[in-house]
PDB file of C-alpha atoms in Angstrom:
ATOM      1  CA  UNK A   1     -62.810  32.437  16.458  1.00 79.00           C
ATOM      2  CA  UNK A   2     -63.989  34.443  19.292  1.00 89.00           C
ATOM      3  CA  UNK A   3     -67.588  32.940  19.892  1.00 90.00           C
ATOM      4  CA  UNK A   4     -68.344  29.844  21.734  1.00 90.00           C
ATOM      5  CA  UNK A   5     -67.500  26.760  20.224  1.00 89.00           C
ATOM      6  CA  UNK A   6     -69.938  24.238  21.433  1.00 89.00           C
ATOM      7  CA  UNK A   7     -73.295  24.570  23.836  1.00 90.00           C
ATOM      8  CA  UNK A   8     -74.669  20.981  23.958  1.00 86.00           C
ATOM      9  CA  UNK A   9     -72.917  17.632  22.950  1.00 86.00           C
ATOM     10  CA  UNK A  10     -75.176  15.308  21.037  1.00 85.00           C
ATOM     11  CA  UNK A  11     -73.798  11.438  21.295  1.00 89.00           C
ATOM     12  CA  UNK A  12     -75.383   9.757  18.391  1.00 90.00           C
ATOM     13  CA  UNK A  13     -75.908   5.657  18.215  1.00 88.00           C
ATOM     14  CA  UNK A  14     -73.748   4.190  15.680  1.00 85.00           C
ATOM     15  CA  UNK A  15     -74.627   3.489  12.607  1.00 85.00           C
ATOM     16  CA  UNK A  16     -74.841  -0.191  11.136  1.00 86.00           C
ATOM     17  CA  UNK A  17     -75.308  -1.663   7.575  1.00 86.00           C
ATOM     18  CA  UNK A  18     -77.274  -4.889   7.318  1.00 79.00           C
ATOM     19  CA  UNK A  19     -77.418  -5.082  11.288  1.00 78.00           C
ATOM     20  CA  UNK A  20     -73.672  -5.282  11.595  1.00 83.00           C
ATOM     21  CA  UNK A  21     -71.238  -2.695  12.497  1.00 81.00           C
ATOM     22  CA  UNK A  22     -70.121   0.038   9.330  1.00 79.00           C
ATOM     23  CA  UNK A  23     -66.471   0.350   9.269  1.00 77.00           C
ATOM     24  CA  UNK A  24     -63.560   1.110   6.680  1.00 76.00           C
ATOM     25  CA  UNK A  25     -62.411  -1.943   7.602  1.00 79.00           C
ATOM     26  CA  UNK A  26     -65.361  -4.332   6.685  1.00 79.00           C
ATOM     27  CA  UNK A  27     -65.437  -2.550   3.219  1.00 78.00           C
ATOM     28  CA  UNK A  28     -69.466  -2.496   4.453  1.00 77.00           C
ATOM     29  CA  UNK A  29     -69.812   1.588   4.473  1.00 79.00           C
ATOM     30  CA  UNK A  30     -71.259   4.184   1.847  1.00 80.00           C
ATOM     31  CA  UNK A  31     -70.864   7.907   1.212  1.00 84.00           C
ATOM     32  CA  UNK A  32     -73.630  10.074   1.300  1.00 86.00           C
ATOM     33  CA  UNK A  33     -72.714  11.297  -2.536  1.00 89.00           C
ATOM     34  CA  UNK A  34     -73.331   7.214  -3.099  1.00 89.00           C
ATOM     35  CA  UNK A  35     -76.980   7.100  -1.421  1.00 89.00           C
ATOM     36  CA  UNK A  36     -77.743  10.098  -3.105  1.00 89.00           C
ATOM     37  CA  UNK A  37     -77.713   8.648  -6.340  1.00 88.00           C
ATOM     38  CA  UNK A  38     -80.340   6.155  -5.318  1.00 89.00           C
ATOM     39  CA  UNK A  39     -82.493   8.194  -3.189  1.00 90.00           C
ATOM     40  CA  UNK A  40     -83.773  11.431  -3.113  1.00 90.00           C
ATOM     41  CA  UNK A  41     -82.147  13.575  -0.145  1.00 92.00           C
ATOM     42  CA  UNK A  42     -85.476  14.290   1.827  1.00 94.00           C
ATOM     43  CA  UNK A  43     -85.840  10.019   2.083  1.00 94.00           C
ATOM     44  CA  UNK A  44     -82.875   9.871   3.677  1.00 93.00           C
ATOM     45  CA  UNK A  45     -83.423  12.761   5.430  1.00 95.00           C
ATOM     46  CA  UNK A  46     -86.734  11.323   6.881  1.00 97.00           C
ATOM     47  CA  UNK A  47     -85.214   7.592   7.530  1.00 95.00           C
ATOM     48  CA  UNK A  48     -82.448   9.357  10.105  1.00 94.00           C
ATOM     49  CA  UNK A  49     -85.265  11.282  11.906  1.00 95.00           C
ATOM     50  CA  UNK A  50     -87.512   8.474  12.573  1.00 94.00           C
ATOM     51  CA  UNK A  51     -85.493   6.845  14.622  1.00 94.00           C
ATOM     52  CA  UNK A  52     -84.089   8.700  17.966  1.00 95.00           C
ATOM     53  CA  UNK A  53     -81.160  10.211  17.309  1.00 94.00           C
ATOM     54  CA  UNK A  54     -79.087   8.115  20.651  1.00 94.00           C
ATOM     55  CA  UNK A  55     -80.291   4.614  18.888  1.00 93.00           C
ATOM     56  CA  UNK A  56     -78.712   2.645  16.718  1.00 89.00           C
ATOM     57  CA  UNK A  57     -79.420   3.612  13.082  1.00 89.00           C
ATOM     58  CA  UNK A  58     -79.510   0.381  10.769  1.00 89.00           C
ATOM     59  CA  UNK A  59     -78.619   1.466   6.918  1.00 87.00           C
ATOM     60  CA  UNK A  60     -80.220  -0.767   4.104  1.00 87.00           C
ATOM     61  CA  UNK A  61     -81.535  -0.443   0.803  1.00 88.00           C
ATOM     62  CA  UNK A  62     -85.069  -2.119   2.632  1.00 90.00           C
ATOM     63  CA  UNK A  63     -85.109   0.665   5.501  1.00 91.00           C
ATOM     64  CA  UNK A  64     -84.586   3.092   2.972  1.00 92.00           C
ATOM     65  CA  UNK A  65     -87.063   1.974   0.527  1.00 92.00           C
ATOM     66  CA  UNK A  66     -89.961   2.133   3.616  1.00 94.00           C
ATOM     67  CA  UNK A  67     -88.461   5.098   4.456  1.00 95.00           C
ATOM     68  CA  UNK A  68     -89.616   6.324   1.077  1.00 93.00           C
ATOM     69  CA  UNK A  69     -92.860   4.626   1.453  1.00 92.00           C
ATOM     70  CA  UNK A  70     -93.565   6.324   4.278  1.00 95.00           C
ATOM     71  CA  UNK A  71     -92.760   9.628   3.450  1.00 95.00           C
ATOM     72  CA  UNK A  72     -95.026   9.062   0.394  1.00 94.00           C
ATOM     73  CA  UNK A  73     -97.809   8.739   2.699  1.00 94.00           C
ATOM     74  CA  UNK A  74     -97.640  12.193   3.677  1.00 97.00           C
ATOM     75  CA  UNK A  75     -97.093  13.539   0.369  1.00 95.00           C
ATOM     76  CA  UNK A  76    -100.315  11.600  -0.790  1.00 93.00           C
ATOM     77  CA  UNK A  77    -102.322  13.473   1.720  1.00 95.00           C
ATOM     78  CA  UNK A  78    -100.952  16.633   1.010  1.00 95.00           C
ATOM     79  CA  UNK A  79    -101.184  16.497  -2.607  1.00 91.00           C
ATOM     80  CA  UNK A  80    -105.401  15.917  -2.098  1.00 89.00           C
ATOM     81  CA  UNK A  81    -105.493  18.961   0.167  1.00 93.00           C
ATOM     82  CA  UNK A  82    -102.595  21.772  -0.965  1.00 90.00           C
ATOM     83  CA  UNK A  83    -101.216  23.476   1.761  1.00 94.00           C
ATOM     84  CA  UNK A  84     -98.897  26.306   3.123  1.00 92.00           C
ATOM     85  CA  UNK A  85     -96.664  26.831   5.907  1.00 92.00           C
ATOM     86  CA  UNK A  86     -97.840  28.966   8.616  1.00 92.00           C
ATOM     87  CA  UNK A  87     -97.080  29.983  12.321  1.00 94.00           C
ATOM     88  CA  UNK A  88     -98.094  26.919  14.435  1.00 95.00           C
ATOM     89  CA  UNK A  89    -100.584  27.391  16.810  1.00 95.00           C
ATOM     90  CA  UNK A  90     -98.882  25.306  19.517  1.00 96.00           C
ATOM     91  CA  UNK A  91    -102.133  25.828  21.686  1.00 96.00           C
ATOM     92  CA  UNK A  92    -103.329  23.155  19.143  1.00 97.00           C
ATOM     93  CA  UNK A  93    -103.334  19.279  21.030  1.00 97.00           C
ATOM     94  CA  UNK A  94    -101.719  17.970  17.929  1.00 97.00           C
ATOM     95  CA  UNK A  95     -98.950  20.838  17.938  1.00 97.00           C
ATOM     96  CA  UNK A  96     -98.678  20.383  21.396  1.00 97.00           C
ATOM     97  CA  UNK A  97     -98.051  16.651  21.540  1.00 98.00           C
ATOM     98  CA  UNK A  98     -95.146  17.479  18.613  1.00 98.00           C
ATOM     99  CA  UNK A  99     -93.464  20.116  20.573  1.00 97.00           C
ATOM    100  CA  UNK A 100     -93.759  18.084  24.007  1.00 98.00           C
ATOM    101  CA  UNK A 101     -92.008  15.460  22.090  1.00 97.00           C
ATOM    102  CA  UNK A 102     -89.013  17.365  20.246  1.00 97.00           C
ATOM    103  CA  UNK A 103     -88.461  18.908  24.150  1.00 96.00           C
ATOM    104  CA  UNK A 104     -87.806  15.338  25.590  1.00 96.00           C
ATOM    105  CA  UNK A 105     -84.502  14.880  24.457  1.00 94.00           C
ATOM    106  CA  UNK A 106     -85.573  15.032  20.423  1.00 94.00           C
ATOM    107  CA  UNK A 107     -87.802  12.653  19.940  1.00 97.00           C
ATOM    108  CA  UNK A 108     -88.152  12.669  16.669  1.00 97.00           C
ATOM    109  CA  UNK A 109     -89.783   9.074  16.567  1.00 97.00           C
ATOM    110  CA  UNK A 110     -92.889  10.337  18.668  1.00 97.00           C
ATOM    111  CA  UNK A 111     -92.569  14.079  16.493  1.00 98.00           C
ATOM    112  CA  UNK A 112     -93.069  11.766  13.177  1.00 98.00           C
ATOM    113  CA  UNK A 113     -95.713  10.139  14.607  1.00 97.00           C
ATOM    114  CA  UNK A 114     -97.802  13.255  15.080  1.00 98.00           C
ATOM    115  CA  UNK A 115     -97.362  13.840  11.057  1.00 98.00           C
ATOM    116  CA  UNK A 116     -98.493  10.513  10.360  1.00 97.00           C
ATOM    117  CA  UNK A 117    -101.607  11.427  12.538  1.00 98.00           C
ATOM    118  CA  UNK A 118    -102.325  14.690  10.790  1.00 98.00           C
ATOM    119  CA  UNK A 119    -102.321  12.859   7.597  1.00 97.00           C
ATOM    120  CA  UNK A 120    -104.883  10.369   8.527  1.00 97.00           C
ATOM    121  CA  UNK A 121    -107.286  13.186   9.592  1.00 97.00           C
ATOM    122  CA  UNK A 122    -106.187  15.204   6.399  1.00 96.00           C
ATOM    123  CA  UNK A 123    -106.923  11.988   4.035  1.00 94.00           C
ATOM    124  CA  UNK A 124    -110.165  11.127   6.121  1.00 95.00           C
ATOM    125  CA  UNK A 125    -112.110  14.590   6.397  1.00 95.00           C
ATOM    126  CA  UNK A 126    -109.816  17.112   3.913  1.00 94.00           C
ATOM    127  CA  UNK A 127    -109.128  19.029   6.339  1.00 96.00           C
ATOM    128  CA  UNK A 128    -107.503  21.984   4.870  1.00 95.00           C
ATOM    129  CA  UNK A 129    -106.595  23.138   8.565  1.00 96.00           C
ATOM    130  CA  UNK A 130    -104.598  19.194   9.591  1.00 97.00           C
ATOM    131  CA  UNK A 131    -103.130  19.575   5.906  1.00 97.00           C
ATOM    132  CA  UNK A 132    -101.677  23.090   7.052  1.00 97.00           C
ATOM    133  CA  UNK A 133    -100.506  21.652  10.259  1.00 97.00           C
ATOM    134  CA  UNK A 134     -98.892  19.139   8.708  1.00 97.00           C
ATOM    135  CA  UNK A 135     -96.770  20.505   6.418  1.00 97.00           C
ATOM    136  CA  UNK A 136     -95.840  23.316   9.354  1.00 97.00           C
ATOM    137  CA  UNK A 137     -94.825  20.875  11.246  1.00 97.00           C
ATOM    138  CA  UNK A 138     -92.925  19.109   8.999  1.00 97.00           C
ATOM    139  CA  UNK A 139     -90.874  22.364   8.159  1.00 95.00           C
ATOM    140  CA  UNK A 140     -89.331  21.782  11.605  1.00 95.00           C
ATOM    141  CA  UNK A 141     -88.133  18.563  10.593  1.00 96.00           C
ATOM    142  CA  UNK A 142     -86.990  19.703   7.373  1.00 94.00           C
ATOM    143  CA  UNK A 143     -89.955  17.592   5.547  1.00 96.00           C
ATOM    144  CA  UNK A 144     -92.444  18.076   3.451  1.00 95.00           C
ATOM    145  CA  UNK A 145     -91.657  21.022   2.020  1.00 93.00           C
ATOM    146  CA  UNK A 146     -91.099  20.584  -1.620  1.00 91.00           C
ATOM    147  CA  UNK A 147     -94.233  20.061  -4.133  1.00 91.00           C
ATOM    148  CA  UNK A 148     -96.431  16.890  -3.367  1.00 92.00           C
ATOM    149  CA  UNK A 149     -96.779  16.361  -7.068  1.00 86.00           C
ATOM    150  CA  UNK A 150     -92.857  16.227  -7.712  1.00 87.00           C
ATOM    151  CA  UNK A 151     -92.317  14.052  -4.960  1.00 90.00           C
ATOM    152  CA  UNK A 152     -94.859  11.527  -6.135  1.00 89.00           C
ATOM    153  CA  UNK A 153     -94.114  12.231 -10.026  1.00 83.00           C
ATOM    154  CA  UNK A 154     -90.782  12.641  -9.773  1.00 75.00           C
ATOM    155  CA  UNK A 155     -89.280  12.910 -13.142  1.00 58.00           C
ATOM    156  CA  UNK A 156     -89.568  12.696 -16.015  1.00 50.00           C
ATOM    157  CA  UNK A 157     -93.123  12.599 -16.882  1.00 50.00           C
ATOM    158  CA  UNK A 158     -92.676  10.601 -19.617  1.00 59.00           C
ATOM    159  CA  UNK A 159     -92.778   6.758 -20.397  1.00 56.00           C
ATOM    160  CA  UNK A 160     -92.233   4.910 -24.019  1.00 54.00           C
ATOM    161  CA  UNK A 161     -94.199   2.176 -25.621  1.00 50.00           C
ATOM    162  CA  UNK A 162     -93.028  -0.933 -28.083  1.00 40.00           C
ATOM    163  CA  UNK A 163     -95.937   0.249 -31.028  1.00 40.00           C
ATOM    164  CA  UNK A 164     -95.633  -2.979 -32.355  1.00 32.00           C
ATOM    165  CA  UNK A 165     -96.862  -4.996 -29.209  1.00 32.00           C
ATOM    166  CA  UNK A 166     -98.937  -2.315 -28.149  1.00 39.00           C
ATOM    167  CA  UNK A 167    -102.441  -3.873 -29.708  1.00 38.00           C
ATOM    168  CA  UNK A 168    -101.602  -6.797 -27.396  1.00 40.00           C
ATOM    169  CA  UNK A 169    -103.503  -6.881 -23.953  1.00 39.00           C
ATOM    170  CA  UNK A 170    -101.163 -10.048 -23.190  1.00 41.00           C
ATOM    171  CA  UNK A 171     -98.111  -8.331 -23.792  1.00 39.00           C
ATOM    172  CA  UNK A 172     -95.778  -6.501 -21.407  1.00 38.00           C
ATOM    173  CA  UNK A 173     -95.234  -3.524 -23.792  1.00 39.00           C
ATOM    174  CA  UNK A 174     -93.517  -1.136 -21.578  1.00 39.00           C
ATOM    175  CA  UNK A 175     -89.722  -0.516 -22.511  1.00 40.00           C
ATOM    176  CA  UNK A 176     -86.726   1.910 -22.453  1.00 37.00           C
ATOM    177  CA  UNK A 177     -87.045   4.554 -24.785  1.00 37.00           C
ATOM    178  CA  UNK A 178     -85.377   3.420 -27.938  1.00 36.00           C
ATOM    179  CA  UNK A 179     -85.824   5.383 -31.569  1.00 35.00           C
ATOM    180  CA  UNK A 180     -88.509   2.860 -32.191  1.00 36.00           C
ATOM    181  CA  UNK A 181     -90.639   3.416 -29.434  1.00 41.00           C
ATOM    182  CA  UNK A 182     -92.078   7.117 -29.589  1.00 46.00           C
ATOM    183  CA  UNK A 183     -92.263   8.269 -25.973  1.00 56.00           C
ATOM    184  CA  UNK A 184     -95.548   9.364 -24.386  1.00 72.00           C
ATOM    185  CA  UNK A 185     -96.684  11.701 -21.484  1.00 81.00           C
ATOM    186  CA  UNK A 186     -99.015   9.847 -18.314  1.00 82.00           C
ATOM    187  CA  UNK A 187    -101.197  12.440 -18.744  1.00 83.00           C
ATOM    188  CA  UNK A 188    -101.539  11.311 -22.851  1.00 85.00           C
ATOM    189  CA  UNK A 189    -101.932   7.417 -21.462  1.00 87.00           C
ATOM    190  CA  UNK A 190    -104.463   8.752 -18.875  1.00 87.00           C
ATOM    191  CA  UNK A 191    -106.650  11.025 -21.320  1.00 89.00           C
ATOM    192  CA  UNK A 192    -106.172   7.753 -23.275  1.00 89.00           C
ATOM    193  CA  UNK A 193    -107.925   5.755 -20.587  1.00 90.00           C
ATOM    194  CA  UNK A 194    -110.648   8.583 -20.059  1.00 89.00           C
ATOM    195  CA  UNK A 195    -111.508   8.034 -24.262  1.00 90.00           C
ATOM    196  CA  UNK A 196    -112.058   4.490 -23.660  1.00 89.00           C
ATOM    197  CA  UNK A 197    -114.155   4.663 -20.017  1.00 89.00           C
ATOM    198  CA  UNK A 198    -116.309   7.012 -22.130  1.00 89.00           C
ATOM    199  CA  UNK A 199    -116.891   4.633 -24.541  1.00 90.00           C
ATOM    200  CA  UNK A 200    -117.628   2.179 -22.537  1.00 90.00           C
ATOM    201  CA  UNK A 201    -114.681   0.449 -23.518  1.00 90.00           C
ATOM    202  CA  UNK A 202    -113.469  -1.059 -20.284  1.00 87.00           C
ATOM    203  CA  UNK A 203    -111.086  -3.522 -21.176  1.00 89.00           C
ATOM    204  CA  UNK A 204    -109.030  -0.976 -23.035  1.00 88.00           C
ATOM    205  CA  UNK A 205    -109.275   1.556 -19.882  1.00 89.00           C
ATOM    206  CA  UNK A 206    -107.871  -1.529 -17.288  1.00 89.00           C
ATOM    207  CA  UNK A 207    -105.504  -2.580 -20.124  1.00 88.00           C
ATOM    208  CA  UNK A 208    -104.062   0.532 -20.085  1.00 87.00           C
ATOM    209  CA  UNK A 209    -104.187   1.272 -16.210  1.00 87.00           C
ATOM    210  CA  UNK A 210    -102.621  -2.041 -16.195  1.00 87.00           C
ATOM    211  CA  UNK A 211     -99.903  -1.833 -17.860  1.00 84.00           C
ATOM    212  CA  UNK A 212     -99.002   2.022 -16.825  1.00 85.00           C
ATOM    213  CA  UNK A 213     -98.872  -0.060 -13.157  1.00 85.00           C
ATOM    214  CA  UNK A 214     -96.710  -2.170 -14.232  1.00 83.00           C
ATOM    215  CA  UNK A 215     -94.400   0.587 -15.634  1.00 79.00           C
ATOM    216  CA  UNK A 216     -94.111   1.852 -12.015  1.00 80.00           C
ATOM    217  CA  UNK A 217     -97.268   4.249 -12.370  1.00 85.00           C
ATOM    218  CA  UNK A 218    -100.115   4.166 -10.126  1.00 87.00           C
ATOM    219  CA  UNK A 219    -103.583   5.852 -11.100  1.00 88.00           C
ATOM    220  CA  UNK A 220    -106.009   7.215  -8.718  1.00 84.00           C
ATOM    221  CA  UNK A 221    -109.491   8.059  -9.691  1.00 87.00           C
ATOM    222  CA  UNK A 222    -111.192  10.929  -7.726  1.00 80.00           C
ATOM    223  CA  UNK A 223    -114.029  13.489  -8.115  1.00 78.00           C
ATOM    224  CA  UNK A 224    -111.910  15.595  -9.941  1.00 76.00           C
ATOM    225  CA  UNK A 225    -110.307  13.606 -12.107  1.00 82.00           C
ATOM    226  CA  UNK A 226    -107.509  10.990 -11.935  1.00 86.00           C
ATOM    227  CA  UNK A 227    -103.863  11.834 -10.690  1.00 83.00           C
ATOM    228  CA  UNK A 228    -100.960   9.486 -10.633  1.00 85.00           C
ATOM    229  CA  UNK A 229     -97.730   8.604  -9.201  1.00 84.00           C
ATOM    230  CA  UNK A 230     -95.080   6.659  -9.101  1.00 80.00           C
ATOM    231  CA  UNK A 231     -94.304   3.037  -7.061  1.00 79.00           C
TER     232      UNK A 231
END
């Protein structure tokens, strides 16, 4: 096609399902359209980039759910401190350390591990200058790029309720949405909560942060109100 066809050869380490070899043959492999429909592409993304590319990669549901976990870290401290991506200062130790790695031979494991450090600092001191960093950095992986709140939300934003076991503390009232149980947004069952805090109704305020938990929702309180996302 009249340019050059190749400059570098990358040998990757195979990949494995459940710690033993994928192959046609074992009936043990999956299609990326298949892990798609459980996991959001930027998971998967980030579980193939944590590990060094000439290792073995190990494929299972567990990897991929701390995968997710992980990434969710970084969201979380992005979504307290909103940032943009800018040009890198590379002068910067932190940048430094991250482009030092990604020179010897990719290391994305070491890379990753300079996000995770940026996150601490942004989480501990809001620093809007680590939050920046971060997410710049994480552009060069391909990360972090999409809205913290949609990655955390995900959606949709809206959960239903059983009415008629609803007045029961006891009860594990969270269902599918059927034509019986009216659906709700979090933000209704959080300004819900906020009624009954200022009423000094308590039990009401954990029985609802209760049982929006155990729909899959986590609350956080902060100074500026509460936020939540999803398990």
């Amino acid at each position: 096609h009249d340019h050059v066809f190749v400059n570098y050869w990358m040998h990757n380490g195979f990949v494995r399902v459940d710690d033993e070899k994928m192959s046609k043959s074992l009936g043990n492999f999956f299609t990326v359209r298949e892990i798609l429909k459980k996991y959001d592409a930027e998971v998967v993304r980030f579980f193939i980039v944590r590990a060094h590319y000439r290792s073995p990669l190990n494929y299972s549901d567990q990897h991929l759910d701390d995968a997710k976990a992980a990434l969710t870290r970084l969201y979380i401290a992005l979504n307290a401190v909103p940032a943009v991506v800018s040009d890198v200062d590379w002068s910067d130790p932190r940048a430094a350390r991250f482009r030092e790695a990604m020179d010897d031979d990719f290391n994305t494991p070491e890379a990753v591990a300079v996000l995770f450090d940026l996150a601490n600092e942004v989480n501990r001191s809001k620093s809007s200058k680590a939050a920046k960093l971060l997410k710049s950095l994480g552009a060069v992986l391909g990360l972090l790029q999409g809205a913290p709140s949609e990655f955390l939300q995900g959606v949709p934003s809206f959960i239903s309720v059983a009415p008629q076991l609803a007045p029961n503390p006891q009860a594990s009232i969270w269902e599918p949405s059927t034509s019986h149980s009216p659906e709700k947004s979090v933000q209704q069952y959080i300004d819900d909560r906020d009624a009954a805090r200022k009423a000094k109704n308590f039990a009401e305020s954990d029985r609802i942060r209760d049982q929006l938990l155990a729909a899959g929702i986590i609350l956080e309180d902060g100074p500026t109100g509460t936020t939540w996302r999803r398990k």
